[in-house]
Amino acid sequence: MTSQFTVHGRLWIEGPDGTIIGHGRVELLEKIDDLGSLSAAAAALGMSYRYAWKLVKLMNEHSDKPLITLSSGGRGGGHAELTATGKDAVATYRLTDLEFERFLTEQAEKLPR
C-alpha cells in the first residue's frame, strides 16, 4: 500500500556569492549547448533574452572558470557555447540531482501508510 504522503525538494548548488546552478539554469545551459545561441535557448525556454543573459553572467561570475562563452552578433548572429567547465557543471548537477531524487524516494517510503 502506498502512503498518502510524499516528500518533495529542490536542489541547487551555491557558492559563497549565491546560487551558481539549479534546475532552471541547467536547462538553460543544456539548451545553449543544443542550440549554440543564447537567444534561441531563451526563446525555447520561454524566458527573455535579458533574463537568460543575466543568469549566464551570474553563473560565470560565481564560478572559478566561465561556464559559457558568448560572442557578439554580426553577419551570422551571436554564438554561445558551453565550456568544458560548463559541461562538467551540468553533468555534476544531473548526477547529484539523480541521487537527490533517490534520497527523496527513500524518505517517502518511510512515511506512514
CSV table of N, CA, C and O in Angstrom, one decimal:
chain,number,residue,atom,x,y,z
A,1,MET,N,0.8,-1.2,0.0
A,1,MET,CA,0.0,0.0,0.0
A,1,MET,C,0.9,1.2,0.0
A,1,MET,O,1.9,1.3,0.7
A,2,THR,N,0.5,2.2,-0.8
A,2,THR,CA,1.3,3.4,-0.9
A,2,THR,C,0.8,4.5,0.1
A,2,THR,O,-0.3,4.6,0.4
A,3,SER,N,1.8,5.2,0.6
A,3,SER,CA,1.5,6.3,1.5
A,3,SER,C,0.7,7.4,0.9
A,3,SER,O,0.8,7.7,-0.3
A,4,GLN,N,-0.1,8.0,1.7
A,4,GLN,CA,-0.8,9.2,1.2
A,4,GLN,C,0.1,10.5,1.2
A,4,GLN,O,-0.3,11.5,0.7
A,5,PHE,N,1.3,10.3,1.8
A,5,PHE,CA,2.2,11.4,1.9
A,5,PHE,C,3.3,11.3,0.9
A,5,PHE,O,3.7,10.2,0.5
A,6,THR,N,3.9,12.4,0.5
A,6,THR,CA,5.1,12.4,-0.4
A,6,THR,C,6.1,13.3,0.1
A,6,THR,O,5.8,14.2,1.0
A,7,VAL,N,7.3,13.2,-0.4
A,7,VAL,CA,8.4,14.1,0.0
A,7,VAL,C,8.9,14.8,-1.3
A,7,VAL,O,9.1,14.2,-2.3
A,8,HIS,N,9.0,16.1,-1.2
A,8,HIS,CA,9.4,16.9,-2.3
A,8,HIS,C,10.6,17.8,-1.9
A,8,HIS,O,10.8,18.1,-0.7
A,9,GLY,N,11.4,18.1,-2.9
A,9,GLY,CA,12.6,19.0,-2.6
A,9,GLY,C,13.1,19.6,-3.9
A,9,GLY,O,12.8,19.0,-5.0
A,10,ARG,N,13.9,20.6,-3.8
A,10,ARG,CA,14.5,21.2,-5.0
A,10,ARG,C,16.0,21.3,-4.7
A,10,ARG,O,16.4,21.6,-3.5
A,11,LEU,N,16.8,21.0,-5.7
A,11,LEU,CA,18.3,21.0,-5.5
A,11,LEU,C,18.9,22.2,-6.2
A,11,LEU,O,18.5,22.5,-7.4
A,12,TRP,N,19.8,22.9,-5.6
A,12,TRP,CA,20.6,23.9,-6.2
A,12,TRP,C,21.9,23.9,-5.6
A,12,TRP,O,22.1,23.5,-4.4
A,13,ILE,N,22.9,24.4,-6.3
A,13,ILE,CA,24.3,24.5,-5.7
A,13,ILE,C,24.7,25.9,-5.6
A,13,ILE,O,24.5,26.7,-6.5
A,14,GLU,N,25.2,26.2,-4.4
A,14,GLU,CA,25.5,27.6,-4.1
A,14,GLU,C,27.0,27.7,-3.8
A,14,GLU,O,27.7,26.8,-3.4
A,15,GLY,N,27.5,28.9,-4.1
A,15,GLY,CA,28.9,29.2,-3.7
A,15,GLY,C,28.8,30.3,-2.7
A,15,GLY,O,27.7,30.7,-2.2
A,16,PRO,N,30.0,30.9,-2.3
A,16,PRO,CA,30.0,32.0,-1.3
A,16,PRO,C,29.1,33.2,-1.7
A,16,PRO,O,28.7,33.9,-0.9
A,17,ASP,N,29.0,33.4,-3.0
A,17,ASP,CA,28.3,34.6,-3.5
A,17,ASP,C,26.8,34.3,-3.9
A,17,ASP,O,26.2,35.2,-4.4
A,18,GLY,N,26.3,33.1,-3.7
A,18,GLY,CA,25.0,32.8,-4.0
A,18,GLY,C,24.8,31.6,-4.9
A,18,GLY,O,25.8,30.8,-5.1
A,19,THR,N,23.6,31.4,-5.5
A,19,THR,CA,23.4,30.3,-6.3
A,19,THR,C,24.2,30.3,-7.6
A,19,THR,O,24.2,31.3,-8.3
A,20,ILE,N,24.9,29.2,-7.8
A,20,ILE,CA,25.6,29.0,-9.1
A,20,ILE,C,24.8,28.3,-10.1
A,20,ILE,O,24.7,28.7,-11.3
A,21,ILE,N,24.1,27.2,-9.7
A,21,ILE,CA,23.4,26.4,-10.6
A,21,ILE,C,22.3,25.7,-9.9
A,21,ILE,O,22.3,25.3,-8.8
A,22,GLY,N,21.2,25.5,-10.7
A,22,GLY,CA,20.0,24.9,-10.2
A,22,GLY,C,19.3,24.3,-11.4
A,22,GLY,O,19.7,24.4,-12.6
A,23,HIS,N,18.1,23.8,-11.2
A,23,HIS,CA,17.3,23.1,-12.3
A,23,HIS,C,17.1,24.0,-13.5
A,23,HIS,O,17.4,23.6,-14.6
A,24,GLY,N,16.6,25.2,-13.3
A,24,GLY,CA,16.3,26.1,-14.4
A,24,GLY,C,17.6,26.5,-15.2
A,24,GLY,O,17.6,26.6,-16.4
A,25,ARG,N,18.7,26.8,-14.4
A,25,ARG,CA,19.9,27.2,-15.0
A,25,ARG,C,20.5,26.1,-15.8
A,25,ARG,O,21.1,26.3,-16.9
A,26,VAL,N,20.4,24.8,-15.3
A,26,VAL,CA,20.9,23.7,-16.0
A,26,VAL,C,20.1,23.5,-17.3
A,26,VAL,O,20.7,23.2,-18.4
A,27,GLU,N,18.8,23.7,-17.3
A,27,GLU,CA,18.0,23.6,-18.5
A,27,GLU,C,18.5,24.7,-19.5
A,27,GLU,O,18.6,24.4,-20.7
A,28,LEU,N,18.8,25.9,-19.1
A,28,LEU,CA,19.3,26.9,-19.9
A,28,LEU,C,20.7,26.5,-20.5
A,28,LEU,O,20.9,26.6,-21.7
A,29,LEU,N,21.6,26.0,-19.7
A,29,LEU,CA,22.9,25.5,-20.2
A,29,LEU,C,22.7,24.4,-21.2
A,29,LEU,O,23.4,24.4,-22.3
A,30,GLU,N,21.8,23.5,-21.0
A,30,GLU,CA,21.6,22.4,-22.0
A,30,GLU,C,21.1,22.9,-23.3
A,30,GLU,O,21.4,22.5,-24.3
A,31,LYS,N,20.1,23.9,-23.2
A,31,LYS,CA,19.6,24.5,-24.4
A,31,LYS,C,20.6,25.3,-25.2
A,31,LYS,O,20.7,25.2,-26.4
A,32,ILE,N,21.5,26.0,-24.5
A,32,ILE,CA,22.6,26.7,-25.1
A,32,ILE,C,23.5,25.7,-25.8
A,32,ILE,O,23.9,25.9,-27.0
A,33,ASP,N,23.8,24.6,-25.2
A,33,ASP,CA,24.6,23.6,-25.8
A,33,ASP,C,24.0,23.0,-27.0
A,33,ASP,O,24.6,22.7,-28.0
A,34,ASP,N,22.7,22.7,-26.9
A,34,ASP,CA,21.9,22.2,-28.1
A,34,ASP,C,21.8,23.1,-29.3
A,34,ASP,O,22.0,22.7,-30.4
A,35,LEU,N,21.6,24.4,-29.0
A,35,LEU,CA,21.2,25.4,-30.0
A,35,LEU,C,22.4,26.3,-30.4
A,35,LEU,O,22.3,26.9,-31.4
A,36,GLY,N,23.4,26.4,-29.5
A,36,GLY,CA,24.5,27.3,-29.9
A,36,GLY,C,24.2,28.8,-29.8
A,36,GLY,O,24.9,29.6,-30.4
A,37,SER,N,23.1,29.1,-29.2
A,37,SER,CA,22.7,30.5,-29.2
A,37,SER,C,21.9,30.8,-27.9
A,37,SER,O,21.0,30.1,-27.5
A,38,LEU,N,22.3,31.9,-27.2
A,38,LEU,CA,21.6,32.3,-26.0
A,38,LEU,C,20.2,32.8,-26.3
A,38,LEU,O,19.3,32.4,-25.6
A,39,SER,N,20.0,33.5,-27.4
A,39,SER,CA,18.7,34.0,-27.7
A,39,SER,C,17.7,32.8,-28.1
A,39,SER,O,16.6,32.8,-27.6
A,40,ALA,N,18.3,31.9,-28.8
A,40,ALA,CA,17.4,30.7,-29.2
A,40,ALA,C,17.1,29.9,-28.0
A,40,ALA,O,16.0,29.4,-27.8
A,41,ALA,N,18.1,29.7,-27.1
A,41,ALA,CA,17.9,28.9,-25.8
A,41,ALA,C,16.8,29.6,-25.0
A,41,ALA,O,15.9,29.0,-24.5
A,42,ALA,N,16.9,30.9,-24.8
A,42,ALA,CA,16.0,31.7,-24.0
A,42,ALA,C,14.6,31.5,-24.6
A,42,ALA,O,13.6,31.3,-23.9
A,43,ALA,N,14.4,31.7,-25.9
A,43,ALA,CA,13.1,31.6,-26.6
A,43,ALA,C,12.6,30.2,-26.4
A,43,ALA,O,11.4,30.1,-26.1
A,44,ALA,N,13.4,29.2,-26.5
A,44,ALA,CA,12.9,27.8,-26.4
A,44,ALA,C,12.4,27.5,-25.0
A,44,ALA,O,11.5,26.7,-24.8
A,45,LEU,N,12.9,28.2,-24.0
A,45,LEU,CA,12.5,28.0,-22.6
A,45,LEU,C,11.5,29.0,-22.1
A,45,LEU,O,11.0,29.0,-21.0
A,46,GLY,N,11.1,29.9,-23.0
A,46,GLY,CA,10.0,30.9,-22.7
A,46,GLY,C,10.5,32.0,-21.8
A,46,GLY,O,9.7,32.5,-21.0
A,47,MET,N,11.8,32.3,-21.8
A,47,MET,CA,12.3,33.4,-21.0
A,47,MET,C,12.9,34.5,-21.9
A,47,MET,O,13.2,34.3,-23.0
A,48,SER,N,13.0,35.7,-21.3
A,48,SER,CA,13.5,36.8,-22.1
A,48,SER,C,15.0,36.6,-22.3
A,48,SER,O,15.7,36.0,-21.4
A,49,TYR,N,15.5,37.2,-23.4
A,49,TYR,CA,16.9,37.2,-23.6
A,49,TYR,C,17.7,37.9,-22.4
A,49,TYR,O,18.7,37.4,-22.0
A,50,ARG,N,17.1,39.0,-22.0
A,50,ARG,CA,17.8,39.7,-20.9
A,50,ARG,C,17.9,38.9,-19.7
A,50,ARG,O,19.0,38.9,-19.0
A,51,TYR,N,16.9,38.2,-19.3
A,51,TYR,CA,16.9,37.3,-18.1
A,51,TYR,C,17.9,36.2,-18.3
A,51,TYR,O,18.7,35.9,-17.4
A,52,ALA,N,17.9,35.6,-19.5
A,52,ALA,CA,18.9,34.5,-19.7
A,52,ALA,C,20.3,35.0,-19.7
A,52,ALA,O,21.2,34.3,-19.1
A,53,TRP,N,20.5,36.2,-20.2
A,53,TRP,CA,21.9,36.8,-20.2
A,53,TRP,C,22.3,37.1,-18.8
A,53,TRP,O,23.4,36.8,-18.4
A,54,LYS,N,21.4,37.5,-17.9
A,54,LYS,CA,21.6,37.8,-16.5
A,54,LYS,C,22.1,36.5,-15.8
A,54,LYS,O,23.0,36.5,-15.0
A,55,LEU,N,21.3,35.4,-16.1
A,55,LEU,CA,21.7,34.1,-15.5
A,55,LEU,C,23.1,33.6,-15.9
A,55,LEU,O,23.9,33.2,-15.1
A,56,VAL,N,23.4,33.8,-17.2
A,56,VAL,CA,24.7,33.4,-17.7
A,56,VAL,C,25.8,34.2,-17.0
A,56,VAL,O,26.8,33.7,-16.6
A,57,LYS,N,25.5,35.5,-16.9
A,57,LYS,CA,26.5,36.4,-16.3
A,57,LYS,C,26.8,36.0,-14.9
A,57,LYS,O,27.9,35.9,-14.4
A,58,LEU,N,25.7,35.7,-14.1
A,58,LEU,CA,25.8,35.3,-12.7
A,58,LEU,C,26.6,34.0,-12.6
A,58,LEU,O,27.4,33.9,-11.7
A,59,MET,N,26.2,33.0,-13.4
A,59,MET,CA,26.9,31.7,-13.3
A,59,MET,C,28.4,31.9,-13.6
A,59,MET,O,29.2,31.3,-12.9
A,60,ASN,N,28.7,32.7,-14.6
A,60,ASN,CA,30.1,32.9,-14.9
A,60,ASN,C,30.9,33.6,-13.8
A,60,ASN,O,32.0,33.3,-13.5
A,61,GLU,N,30.2,34.6,-13.2
A,61,GLU,CA,30.8,35.4,-12.1
A,61,GLU,C,31.0,34.5,-10.9
A,61,GLU,O,32.0,34.7,-10.2
A,62,HIS,N,30.1,33.6,-10.6
A,62,HIS,CA,30.2,32.8,-9.4
A,62,HIS,C,31.0,31.5,-9.5
A,62,HIS,O,31.1,30.7,-8.6
A,63,SER,N,31.5,31.3,-10.7
A,63,SER,CA,32.3,30.1,-11.0
A,63,SER,C,33.8,30.5,-11.1
A,63,SER,O,34.1,31.6,-11.6
A,64,ASP,N,34.7,29.6,-10.8
A,64,ASP,CA,36.1,29.9,-10.9
A,64,ASP,C,36.5,30.1,-12.4
A,64,ASP,O,37.4,30.9,-12.7
A,65,LYS,N,35.9,29.3,-13.2
A,65,LYS,CA,36.1,29.4,-14.7
A,65,LYS,C,34.7,29.6,-15.4
A,65,LYS,O,33.7,29.1,-14.9
A,66,PRO,N,34.7,30.3,-16.5
A,66,PRO,CA,33.4,30.5,-17.2
A,66,PRO,C,32.7,29.2,-17.5
A,66,PRO,O,33.4,28.2,-17.9
A,67,LEU,N,31.4,29.2,-17.4
A,67,LEU,CA,30.6,28.0,-17.9
A,67,LEU,C,30.2,28.2,-19.3
A,67,LEU,O,29.9,27.2,-20.0
A,68,ILE,N,30.0,29.4,-19.8
A,68,ILE,CA,29.5,29.7,-21.1
A,68,ILE,C,30.4,30.8,-21.7
A,68,ILE,O,30.8,31.7,-21.0
A,69,THR,N,30.7,30.7,-23.0
A,69,THR,CA,31.3,31.8,-23.7
A,69,THR,C,30.3,32.3,-24.7
A,69,THR,O,29.6,31.6,-25.3
A,70,LEU,N,30.3,33.7,-24.8
A,70,LEU,CA,29.4,34.3,-25.7
A,70,LEU,C,30.2,35.2,-26.7
A,70,LEU,O,31.2,35.8,-26.3
A,71,SER,N,29.8,35.1,-27.9
A,71,SER,CA,30.4,36.0,-28.9
A,71,SER,C,29.3,37.0,-29.5
A,71,SER,O,28.2,36.6,-29.6
A,72,SER,N,29.7,38.2,-29.8
A,72,SER,CA,28.8,39.2,-30.2
A,72,SER,C,28.2,38.8,-31.6
A,72,SER,O,28.8,38.1,-32.3
A,73,GLY,N,27.0,39.4,-31.8
A,73,GLY,CA,26.3,39.2,-33.1
A,73,GLY,C,27.1,39.8,-34.2
A,73,GLY,O,28.0,40.6,-34.0
A,74,GLY,N,26.8,39.5,-35.4
A,74,GLY,CA,27.4,40.0,-36.6
A,74,GLY,C,26.6,39.5,-37.7
A,74,GLY,O,25.4,39.3,-37.6
A,75,ARG,N,27.2,39.3,-38.8
A,75,ARG,CA,26.5,38.8,-40.0
A,75,ARG,C,25.7,37.5,-39.7
A,75,ARG,O,24.6,37.4,-40.1
A,76,GLY,N,26.4,36.6,-39.0
A,76,GLY,CA,25.7,35.3,-38.7
A,76,GLY,C,25.0,35.3,-37.4
A,76,GLY,O,24.4,34.3,-37.0
A,77,GLY,N,25.1,36.4,-36.7
A,77,GLY,CA,24.5,36.5,-35.3
A,77,GLY,C,25.5,36.0,-34.3
A,77,GLY,O,26.6,35.6,-34.6
A,78,GLY,N,25.1,36.1,-33.1
A,78,GLY,CA,26.0,35.8,-32.0
A,78,GLY,C,26.0,34.3,-31.8
A,78,GLY,O,25.3,33.5,-32.4
A,79,HIS,N,26.9,33.8,-30.9
A,79,HIS,CA,27.1,32.4,-30.7
A,79,HIS,C,27.4,32.2,-29.2
A,79,HIS,O,28.0,33.0,-28.6
A,80,ALA,N,26.8,31.2,-28.6
A,80,ALA,CA,27.1,30.8,-27.2
A,80,ALA,C,27.5,29.4,-27.2
A,80,ALA,O,27.0,28.5,-27.9
A,81,GLU,N,28.4,29.1,-26.3
A,81,GLU,CA,28.9,27.7,-26.2
A,81,GLU,C,29.3,27.4,-24.8
A,81,GLU,O,29.8,28.2,-24.0
A,82,LEU,N,29.0,26.2,-24.4
A,82,LEU,CA,29.4,25.7,-23.1
A,82,LEU,C,30.8,25.4,-23.1
A,82,LEU,O,31.3,24.8,-24.0
A,83,THR,N,31.5,25.8,-22.0
A,83,THR,CA,32.9,25.4,-21.9
A,83,THR,C,33.0,24.0,-21.3
A,83,THR,O,32.0,23.5,-20.9
A,84,ALA,N,34.2,23.5,-21.2
A,84,ALA,CA,34.4,22.2,-20.6
A,84,ALA,C,33.9,22.3,-19.1
A,84,ALA,O,33.3,21.4,-18.6
A,85,THR,N,34.2,23.4,-18.5
A,85,THR,CA,33.7,23.6,-17.1
A,85,THR,C,32.2,23.6,-17.0
A,85,THR,O,31.6,23.1,-16.1
A,86,GLY,N,31.5,24.2,-18.0
A,86,GLY,CA,30.1,24.3,-18.1
A,86,GLY,C,29.5,22.9,-18.3
A,86,GLY,O,28.5,22.5,-17.6
A,87,LYS,N,30.1,22.1,-19.2
A,87,LYS,CA,29.7,20.7,-19.4
A,87,LYS,C,29.9,19.9,-18.1
A,87,LYS,O,29.0,19.1,-17.8
A,88,ASP,N,31.0,20.1,-17.4
A,88,ASP,CA,31.2,19.3,-16.2
A,88,ASP,C,30.2,19.7,-15.1
A,88,ASP,O,29.7,18.9,-14.4
A,89,ALA,N,29.8,21.0,-15.1
A,89,ALA,CA,28.8,21.5,-14.1
A,89,ALA,C,27.5,20.9,-14.4
A,89,ALA,O,26.8,20.5,-13.4
A,90,VAL,N,27.1,20.8,-15.6
A,90,VAL,CA,25.8,20.2,-16.0
A,90,VAL,C,25.8,18.7,-15.6
A,90,VAL,O,24.9,18.2,-15.0
A,91,ALA,N,26.9,18.0,-15.9
A,91,ALA,CA,27.0,16.6,-15.6
A,91,ALA,C,26.9,16.3,-14.1
A,91,ALA,O,26.2,15.4,-13.6
A,92,THR,N,27.7,17.2,-13.4
A,92,THR,CA,27.7,17.1,-11.9
A,92,THR,C,26.3,17.3,-11.3
A,92,THR,O,25.9,16.6,-10.4
A,93,TYR,N,25.7,18.4,-11.8
A,93,TYR,CA,24.3,18.7,-11.3
A,93,TYR,C,23.4,17.5,-11.6
A,93,TYR,O,22.6,17.1,-10.7
A,94,ARG,N,23.4,17.0,-12.8
A,94,ARG,CA,22.4,15.9,-13.2
A,94,ARG,C,22.7,14.7,-12.3
A,94,ARG,O,21.7,14.1,-11.8
A,95,LEU,N,23.9,14.4,-12.1
A,95,LEU,CA,24.2,13.2,-11.2
A,95,LEU,C,23.8,13.4,-9.8
A,95,LEU,O,23.2,12.6,-9.1
A,96,THR,N,24.1,14.6,-9.3
A,96,THR,CA,23.7,15.0,-7.9
A,96,THR,C,22.2,15.0,-7.8
A,96,THR,O,21.6,14.5,-6.8
A,97,ASP,N,21.5,15.5,-8.8
A,97,ASP,CA,20.0,15.6,-8.7
A,97,ASP,C,19.4,14.2,-8.8
A,97,ASP,O,18.4,13.9,-8.1
A,98,LEU,N,20.0,13.3,-9.5
A,98,LEU,CA,19.6,11.9,-9.6
A,98,LEU,C,19.7,11.3,-8.2
A,98,LEU,O,18.7,10.6,-7.7
A,99,GLU,N,20.8,11.5,-7.5
A,99,GLU,CA,21.0,11.0,-6.2
A,99,GLU,C,20.0,11.6,-5.2
A,99,GLU,O,19.5,11.0,-4.3
A,100,PHE,N,19.8,12.9,-5.4
A,100,PHE,CA,18.8,13.6,-4.5
A,100,PHE,C,17.4,13.0,-4.7
A,100,PHE,O,16.7,12.8,-3.7
A,101,GLU,N,17.0,12.8,-5.9
A,101,GLU,CA,15.7,12.2,-6.2
A,101,GLU,C,15.6,10.8,-5.5
A,101,GLU,O,14.5,10.4,-5.0
A,102,ARG,N,16.7,10.0,-5.6
A,102,ARG,CA,16.7,8.7,-4.9
A,102,ARG,C,16.5,8.9,-3.4
A,102,ARG,O,15.7,8.1,-2.8
A,103,PHE,N,17.2,9.8,-2.9
A,103,PHE,CA,17.0,10.1,-1.4
A,103,PHE,C,15.6,10.5,-1.1
A,103,PHE,O,15.0,9.9,-0.1
A,104,LEU,N,15.0,11.3,-1.9
A,104,LEU,CA,13.6,11.7,-1.6
A,104,LEU,C,12.6,10.5,-1.7
A,104,LEU,O,11.7,10.3,-0.9
A,105,THR,N,12.9,9.6,-2.7
A,105,THR,CA,12.1,8.4,-2.8
A,105,THR,C,12.2,7.5,-1.6
A,105,THR,O,11.3,7.0,-1.0
A,106,GLU,N,13.5,7.3,-1.1
A,106,GLU,CA,13.7,6.5,0.1
A,106,GLU,C,13.0,7.1,1.3
A,106,GLU,O,12.5,6.4,2.1
A,107,GLN,N,13.1,8.4,1.4
A,107,GLN,CA,12.4,9.0,2.6
A,107,GLN,C,10.9,8.9,2.5
A,107,GLN,O,10.2,8.7,3.5
A,108,ALA,N,10.3,9.0,1.3
A,108,ALA,CA,8.9,8.9,1.1
A,108,ALA,C,8.4,7.4,1.5
A,108,ALA,O,7.4,7.3,2.0
A,109,GLU,N,9.3,6.5,1.2
A,109,GLU,CA,9.0,5.1,1.5
A,109,GLU,C,8.9,4.8,3.0
A,109,GLU,O,8.3,3.9,3.5
A,110,LYS,N,9.5,5.7,3.8
A,110,LYS,CA,9.5,5.6,5.3
A,110,LYS,C,8.2,6.2,5.9
A,110,LYS,O,8.0,6.1,7.1
A,111,LEU,N,7.5,7.0,5.1
A,111,LEU,CA,6.3,7.7,5.7
A,111,LEU,C,5.2,6.7,6.0
A,111,LEU,O,5.1,5.6,5.4
A,112,PRO,N,4.3,7.1,7.0
A,112,PRO,CA,3.2,6.2,7.4
A,112,PRO,C,2.3,6.0,6.2
A,112,PRO,O,2.1,6.9,5.3
A,113,ARG,N,1.7,4.8,6.2
A,113,ARG,CA,0.8,4.5,5.1
A,113,ARG,C,-0.6,4.8,5.4
A,113,ARG,O,-1.2,4.8,6.4
